Amino acid sequence: MIAKRLFWMRVSRYIKQQWKTVRLIVDWTIFLYGVIPLLIWAGYSYWLIWQGDFDWLRNVPYLLWAILFGWVMWQDRMFVWIERADIVLVSDRSIIRDLKWYSVLYLLVQHVIQYGFYLLLIAPILHMKGGSTVEILAFGSAFLLLAWCHAWIQYQFCLRHAHLMKRVLIVLLAFVGVYALLVESVLLSVLIGSMMVTFALYVGEGWVSKHPNIGREIEIGERERASFDRVLLTTSGAIEKTSERTRPLYRPKPNRFGTVRRTMAILIYFRTPSHRNLWFRLIPLGVTSVILLPSWFKLVVPIYLLYVAYQEQTSFTREMERHPFFQSIQERGSS
């Protein structure tokens, strides 16, 4: 009961923290004018794929789909919901064991939802290539099992600091398994699947009952739980993206690839109601004008939008250069 309560408290806290981070970066206008139209367009395109309007998808080779699914599996991460304060509970192995089981179930549910969504995306393409409903469901189940085994093995390798070649070998093995599923090679699929399941059972033996790498598991869990916030905040420019480059002779200029100061200026520009509303009116007007205007008159619309963008960029840059906050950053950077 204690482990279950701890698990649900941490999951709910994690979800609330992610939602707060999203609300820190975007507001309702992003969802209204960006996410909702994108979902409408994606749903309509998905319906057209089922109708067979995108016939060129039929000619995409299975090798490219296998590479895409291999990249998706490489992005999978597993972690356990154990924190540093739980080290004092190692003497009570039942709590740690229950937390590990709940972590495995959490990852399993996450995988079912995630790869169920991927199956919905690939289903019309498999249907166009002649796959029946039963075959598509069988492919999804086998793909889910393969992805689960891959994530589990990679996690165990990460705990034990396994050699990079072992991790690459498992990725290649999973890639071959996905390709075998796509080309409907039953013998190769069974062979690869049996190897992955056997190896997953081997590397995970005693993981629930024994805790030799509990400190390492806590570090991985903290890093993975913070990865969403870190990626979102660094991408939006709210915090500086740390450089992990190790080349000693490479010294890029600070303003070559963009800085936090520049990104913050862009965010401030689009979060200002007057600037944002200007583009919310200009973009629909430009799209409507391109549809209605005949022949070469359509070129007038992008030229006009580029002119407005240049004028906005020039005036806002001058405004920001006079701002005390950006002046202090400029002085600090020059010193």
Short mmCIF file of C-alpha atoms in Angstrom, two decimals:
data_model
loop_
_atom_site.label_atom_id
_atom_site.label_comp_id
_atom_site.label_asym_id
_atom_site.label_seq_id
_atom_site.Cartn_x
_atom_site.Cartn_y
_atom_site.Cartn_z
CA MET A 1 0.00 0.00 0.00
CA ILE A 2 2.87 2.39 0.78
CA ALA A 3 4.59 1.67 -2.54
CA LYS A 4 1.34 2.13 -4.49
CA ARG A 5 0.65 5.47 -2.80
CA LEU A 6 4.22 6.64 -3.44
CA PHE A 7 3.98 5.62 -7.08
CA TRP A 8 0.71 7.46 -7.77
CA MET A 9 1.90 10.56 -5.93
CA ARG A 10 5.03 10.72 -8.05
CA VAL A 11 3.22 10.09 -11.33
CA SER A 12 0.62 12.78 -10.61
CA ARG A 13 3.33 15.23 -9.56
CA TYR A 14 5.27 14.46 -12.73
CA ILE A 15 2.22 15.06 -14.96
CA LYS A 16 1.36 18.32 -13.19
CA GLN A 17 4.95 19.54 -13.55
CA GLN A 18 4.94 18.78 -17.28
CA TRP A 19 1.65 20.65 -17.72
CA LYS A 20 3.01 23.67 -15.87
CA THR A 21 6.08 23.70 -18.11
CA VAL A 22 3.91 23.61 -21.23
CA ARG A 23 1.74 26.45 -19.94
CA LEU A 24 4.90 28.43 -19.15
CA ILE A 25 5.92 28.38 -22.81
CA VAL A 26 2.63 28.46 -24.76
CA ASP A 27 -0.76 30.02 -24.19
CA TRP A 28 -4.27 29.42 -25.52
CA THR A 29 -3.62 31.25 -28.77
CA ILE A 30 -0.99 28.67 -29.77
CA PHE A 31 -3.55 25.88 -29.38
CA LEU A 32 -6.32 27.89 -31.05
CA TYR A 33 -4.38 29.05 -34.10
CA GLY A 34 -1.69 26.36 -34.31
CA VAL A 35 -2.55 23.02 -32.74
CA ILE A 36 -6.26 22.86 -33.63
CA PRO A 37 -5.80 23.70 -37.36
CA LEU A 38 -2.92 21.23 -37.51
CA LEU A 39 -5.09 18.49 -36.01
CA ILE A 40 -7.89 19.26 -38.46
CA TRP A 41 -5.48 19.11 -41.39
CA ALA A 42 -3.87 15.90 -40.10
CA GLY A 43 -7.26 14.24 -39.60
CA TYR A 44 -8.41 15.19 -43.07
CA SER A 45 -5.14 13.94 -44.61
CA TYR A 46 -5.47 10.69 -42.66
CA TRP A 47 -8.97 10.21 -44.04
CA LEU A 48 -7.67 10.84 -47.58
CA ILE A 49 -4.99 8.18 -47.06
CA TRP A 50 -7.70 5.67 -46.18
CA GLN A 51 -9.54 6.71 -49.35
CA GLY A 52 -6.40 6.00 -51.39
CA ASP A 53 -5.71 9.55 -52.57
CA PHE A 54 -2.01 9.37 -51.60
CA ASP A 55 -1.18 6.47 -53.87
CA TRP A 56 2.55 7.29 -53.81
CA LEU A 57 2.73 5.90 -50.26
CA ARG A 58 2.18 2.46 -51.74
CA ASN A 59 5.54 2.71 -53.53
CA VAL A 60 7.57 3.67 -50.46
CA PRO A 61 9.91 0.70 -49.81
CA TYR A 62 9.63 -1.22 -46.58
CA LEU A 63 13.27 -0.49 -45.84
CA LEU A 64 12.49 3.20 -45.26
CA TRP A 65 9.60 2.31 -42.94
CA ALA A 66 11.89 -0.06 -41.04
CA ILE A 67 14.48 2.71 -40.61
CA LEU A 68 11.77 5.07 -39.36
CA PHE A 69 10.48 2.54 -36.82
CA GLY A 70 14.05 1.74 -35.78
CA TRP A 71 14.62 5.42 -35.03
CA VAL A 72 11.37 5.49 -33.02
CA MET A 73 12.48 2.51 -30.94
CA TRP A 74 15.87 4.13 -30.35
CA GLN A 75 14.07 7.06 -28.70
CA ASP A 76 12.36 4.82 -26.12
CA ARG A 77 13.53 5.34 -22.55
CA MET A 78 12.79 3.35 -19.43
CA PHE A 79 13.19 4.47 -15.82
CA VAL A 80 11.98 3.47 -12.37
CA TRP A 81 10.01 5.68 -10.01
CA ILE A 82 12.58 5.51 -7.20
CA GLU A 83 14.03 8.65 -5.61
CA ARG A 84 17.06 9.29 -3.46
CA ALA A 85 14.99 9.30 -0.27
CA ASP A 86 14.05 5.67 -0.96
CA ILE A 87 17.61 4.50 -0.36
CA VAL A 88 16.77 4.26 3.34
CA LEU A 89 14.06 1.78 2.34
CA VAL A 90 16.47 -0.64 0.69
CA SER A 91 16.37 -2.73 3.86
CA ASP A 92 12.65 -3.17 3.18
CA ARG A 93 13.07 -4.83 -0.20
CA SER A 94 9.34 -5.31 -0.68
CA ILE A 95 8.77 -1.56 -1.21
CA ILE A 96 11.58 -1.26 -3.74
CA ARG A 97 10.35 -4.40 -5.48
CA ASP A 98 6.80 -3.04 -5.69
CA LEU A 99 8.02 0.30 -7.03
CA LYS A 100 9.95 -1.53 -9.74
CA TRP A 101 6.89 -3.57 -10.70
CA TYR A 102 4.76 -0.43 -10.89
CA SER A 103 7.45 1.21 -13.04
CA VAL A 104 7.37 -1.74 -15.44
CA LEU A 105 3.57 -1.57 -15.67
CA TYR A 106 3.78 2.20 -16.25
CA LEU A 107 6.19 1.67 -19.14
CA LEU A 108 4.02 -1.12 -20.55
CA VAL A 109 0.91 1.08 -20.57
CA GLN A 110 2.93 3.90 -22.12
CA HIS A 111 4.19 1.55 -24.84
CA VAL A 112 0.70 0.25 -25.59
CA ILE A 113 -0.63 3.79 -26.07
CA GLN A 114 2.40 4.98 -28.00
CA TYR A 115 2.69 2.06 -30.41
CA GLY A 116 -1.06 1.83 -30.74
CA PHE A 117 -0.92 5.36 -32.12
CA TYR A 118 1.91 4.36 -34.48
CA LEU A 119 -0.16 1.39 -35.65
CA LEU A 120 -3.07 3.70 -36.47
CA LEU A 121 -0.72 5.84 -38.56
CA ILE A 122 0.75 2.92 -40.50
CA ALA A 123 -2.54 0.97 -40.80
CA PRO A 124 -3.86 2.68 -43.99
CA ILE A 125 -0.50 2.15 -45.70
CA LEU A 126 -0.46 -1.54 -44.78
CA HIS A 127 -4.06 -1.73 -45.98
CA MET A 128 -3.09 -0.21 -49.34
CA LYS A 129 -0.36 -2.83 -49.67
CA GLY A 130 -2.94 -5.60 -49.29
CA GLY A 131 -2.86 -6.29 -45.54
CA SER A 132 -6.03 -7.45 -43.84
CA THR A 133 -7.27 -6.31 -40.43
CA VAL A 134 -5.99 -9.45 -38.72
CA GLU A 135 -2.57 -9.06 -40.33
CA ILE A 136 -2.36 -5.41 -39.26
CA LEU A 137 -3.26 -6.29 -35.66
CA ALA A 138 -0.73 -9.12 -35.68
CA PHE A 139 1.93 -6.74 -36.96
CA GLY A 140 1.09 -4.25 -34.21
CA SER A 141 1.29 -6.89 -31.47
CA ALA A 142 4.62 -8.25 -32.71
CA PHE A 143 6.00 -4.73 -33.14
CA LEU A 144 4.94 -3.83 -29.58
CA LEU A 145 6.68 -6.94 -28.20
CA LEU A 146 9.84 -6.17 -30.18
CA ALA A 147 9.90 -2.53 -29.02
CA TRP A 148 9.30 -3.56 -25.41
CA CYS A 149 12.18 -6.05 -25.46
CA HIS A 150 14.44 -3.47 -27.10
CA ALA A 151 13.68 -0.79 -24.46
CA TRP A 152 14.15 -3.31 -21.65
CA ILE A 153 17.51 -4.57 -22.96
CA GLN A 154 18.80 -1.06 -23.59
CA TYR A 155 17.88 -0.08 -20.03
CA GLN A 156 19.74 -3.05 -18.58
CA PHE A 157 22.76 -2.24 -20.74
CA CYS A 158 22.65 1.36 -19.54
CA LEU A 159 22.65 0.19 -15.91
CA ARG A 160 25.68 -2.01 -16.44
CA HIS A 161 27.61 0.47 -18.63
CA ALA A 162 27.67 -2.06 -21.45
CA HIS A 163 29.92 -1.51 -24.44
CA LEU A 164 28.53 0.63 -27.23
CA MET A 165 28.83 -2.19 -29.75
CA LYS A 166 26.41 -4.31 -27.70
CA ARG A 167 23.84 -1.54 -27.73
CA VAL A 168 24.29 -1.02 -31.48
CA LEU A 169 23.95 -4.78 -32.03
CA ILE A 170 20.59 -4.82 -30.25
CA VAL A 171 19.41 -1.88 -32.34
CA LEU A 172 20.41 -3.67 -35.55
CA LEU A 173 18.69 -6.83 -34.35
CA ALA A 174 15.49 -4.91 -33.63
CA PHE A 175 15.75 -3.19 -37.04
CA VAL A 176 16.01 -6.55 -38.80
CA GLY A 177 13.02 -7.77 -36.78
CA VAL A 178 10.88 -4.81 -37.85
CA TYR A 179 11.89 -5.30 -41.49
CA ALA A 180 11.02 -8.99 -41.26
CA LEU A 181 7.59 -8.09 -39.90
CA LEU A 182 6.97 -5.62 -42.72
CA VAL A 183 7.99 -8.02 -45.50
CA GLU A 184 6.03 -10.83 -43.77
CA SER A 185 9.01 -13.15 -43.40
CA VAL A 186 7.56 -15.53 -40.79
CA LEU A 187 10.71 -17.58 -40.17
CA LEU A 188 12.97 -14.55 -39.71
CA SER A 189 10.36 -12.79 -37.53
CA VAL A 190 10.04 -15.78 -35.21
CA LEU A 191 13.81 -16.16 -35.03
CA ILE A 192 14.47 -12.50 -34.21
CA GLY A 193 11.55 -12.33 -31.78
CA SER A 194 12.72 -15.45 -29.93
CA MET A 195 16.24 -14.06 -29.67
CA MET A 196 15.00 -10.73 -28.30
CA VAL A 197 12.70 -12.35 -25.73
CA THR A 198 15.40 -14.79 -24.60
CA PHE A 199 17.99 -12.05 -24.29
CA ALA A 200 15.53 -9.80 -22.42
CA LEU A 201 14.88 -12.57 -19.89
CA TYR A 202 18.60 -13.17 -19.53
CA VAL A 203 19.70 -9.56 -18.91
CA GLY A 204 16.77 -8.89 -16.56
CA GLU A 205 17.25 -11.92 -14.35
CA GLY A 206 17.14 -10.92 -10.67
CA TRP A 207 16.46 -7.25 -11.43
CA VAL A 208 13.33 -7.10 -9.25
CA SER A 209 14.73 -8.95 -6.23
CA LYS A 210 18.30 -7.62 -6.30
CA HIS A 211 19.33 -3.96 -6.23
CA PRO A 212 23.06 -3.75 -6.99
CA ASN A 213 22.62 -0.69 -9.26
CA ILE A 214 20.05 1.22 -7.23
CA GLY A 215 22.09 4.45 -7.29
CA ARG A 216 22.47 4.26 -11.05
CA GLU A 217 18.75 3.62 -11.48
CA ILE A 218 17.92 6.70 -9.41
CA GLU A 219 20.23 8.85 -11.56
CA ILE A 220 18.67 7.56 -14.79
CA GLY A 221 15.15 8.15 -13.43
CA GLU A 222 15.93 11.73 -12.40
CA ARG A 223 17.50 12.48 -15.77
CA GLU A 224 14.64 11.00 -17.78
CA ARG A 225 11.92 12.69 -15.72
CA ALA A 226 13.65 16.05 -16.20
CA SER A 227 14.32 15.52 -19.92
CA PHE A 228 10.94 16.86 -21.06
CA ASP A 229 11.29 20.11 -19.12
CA ARG A 230 14.90 20.52 -20.19
CA VAL A 231 14.19 19.96 -23.91
CA LEU A 232 11.14 22.23 -23.93
CA LEU A 233 12.78 25.07 -22.02
CA THR A 234 16.03 24.97 -24.01
CA THR A 235 14.17 24.77 -27.32
CA SER A 236 11.98 27.73 -26.43
CA GLY A 237 15.00 29.71 -25.22
CA ALA A 238 13.84 30.08 -21.62
CA ILE A 239 17.16 28.63 -20.43
CA GLU A 240 20.53 28.38 -22.12
CA LYS A 241 21.22 25.12 -23.93
CA THR A 242 24.38 23.59 -22.54
CA SER A 243 27.07 22.64 -25.03
CA GLU A 244 28.48 19.14 -24.79
CA ARG A 245 31.05 19.55 -27.52
CA THR A 246 34.49 18.14 -26.76
CA ARG A 247 36.42 19.49 -29.74
CA PRO A 248 39.09 21.79 -28.24
CA LEU A 249 39.89 23.65 -31.46
CA TYR A 250 36.27 24.49 -32.26
CA ARG A 251 35.31 27.93 -30.93
CA PRO A 252 31.99 29.09 -32.42
CA LYS A 253 31.00 32.70 -32.07
CA PRO A 254 28.24 33.35 -29.49
CA ASN A 255 25.79 34.76 -32.02
CA ARG A 256 26.43 32.28 -34.83
CA PHE A 257 23.63 29.84 -34.06
CA GLY A 258 21.40 32.12 -32.00
CA THR A 259 21.35 33.03 -28.33
CA VAL A 260 18.91 33.14 -25.48
CA ARG A 261 18.69 36.91 -25.91
CA ARG A 262 17.54 36.55 -29.51
CA THR A 263 15.11 33.74 -28.71
CA MET A 264 13.62 35.64 -25.79
CA ALA A 265 13.10 38.65 -28.06
CA ILE A 266 11.15 36.44 -30.50
CA LEU A 267 9.06 34.99 -27.68
CA ILE A 268 8.34 38.46 -26.29
CA TYR A 269 7.35 39.64 -29.77
CA PHE A 270 4.81 36.85 -30.38
CA ARG A 271 3.46 36.95 -26.82
CA THR A 272 2.64 40.66 -27.23
CA PRO A 273 -1.07 40.82 -28.18
CA SER A 274 -0.69 43.59 -30.75
CA HIS A 275 2.09 41.83 -32.69
CA ARG A 276 0.47 38.42 -32.43
CA ASN A 277 -2.93 39.64 -33.56
CA LEU A 278 -1.33 41.36 -36.53
CA TRP A 279 -0.03 38.05 -37.88
CA PHE A 280 -3.22 36.21 -36.97
CA ARG A 281 -4.97 38.57 -39.37
CA LEU A 282 -2.29 38.77 -42.07
CA ILE A 283 -1.70 35.03 -42.49
CA PRO A 284 -5.38 34.06 -43.13
CA LEU A 285 -5.69 37.11 -45.38
CA GLY A 286 -2.58 36.03 -47.30
CA VAL A 287 -3.82 32.46 -47.74
CA THR A 288 -7.22 33.68 -48.93
CA SER A 289 -5.59 36.13 -51.34
CA VAL A 290 -3.37 33.40 -52.84
CA ILE A 291 -6.45 31.27 -53.44
CA LEU A 292 -8.51 34.06 -55.02
CA LEU A 293 -5.94 36.05 -56.99
CA PRO A 294 -5.28 34.88 -60.57
CA SER A 295 -1.95 33.88 -62.18
CA TRP A 296 1.14 35.94 -61.33
CA PHE A 297 -0.75 38.30 -59.00
CA LYS A 298 -0.24 35.61 -56.33
CA LEU A 299 3.41 36.72 -56.08
CA VAL A 300 2.30 40.05 -54.64
CA VAL A 301 1.08 38.38 -51.43
CA PRO A 302 4.40 36.82 -50.24
CA ILE A 303 6.28 39.96 -51.26
CA TYR A 304 3.95 42.07 -49.14
CA LEU A 305 4.23 39.65 -46.18
CA LEU A 306 8.03 39.71 -46.40
CA TYR A 307 7.97 43.51 -46.45
CA VAL A 308 5.76 43.60 -43.33
CA ALA A 309 8.03 41.05 -41.62
CA TYR A 310 11.11 43.16 -42.42
CA GLN A 311 9.48 46.30 -41.05
CA GLU A 312 8.36 44.48 -37.90
CA GLN A 313 11.80 42.98 -37.35
CA THR A 314 13.54 46.33 -37.78
CA SER A 315 11.23 48.28 -35.48
CA PHE A 316 11.15 45.59 -32.78
CA THR A 317 14.94 45.21 -32.84
CA ARG A 318 15.32 48.95 -32.19
CA GLU A 319 12.77 48.71 -29.40
CA MET A 320 14.59 45.83 -27.75
CA GLU A 321 17.98 47.51 -28.04
CA ARG A 322 16.61 50.37 -25.91
CA HIS A 323 15.23 47.98 -23.30
CA PRO A 324 17.28 48.03 -20.04
CA PHE A 325 17.19 44.23 -19.70
CA PHE A 326 18.74 43.59 -23.09
CA GLN A 327 21.22 46.43 -22.60
CA SER A 328 22.44 44.79 -19.40
CA ILE A 329 22.83 41.44 -21.21
CA GLN A 330 24.73 43.14 -24.02
CA GLU A 331 27.06 44.84 -21.56
CA ARG A 332 27.62 41.58 -19.69
CA GLY A 333 28.35 39.72 -22.93
CA SER A 334 30.81 42.38 -24.15
CA SER A 335 32.65 42.40 -20.84
#
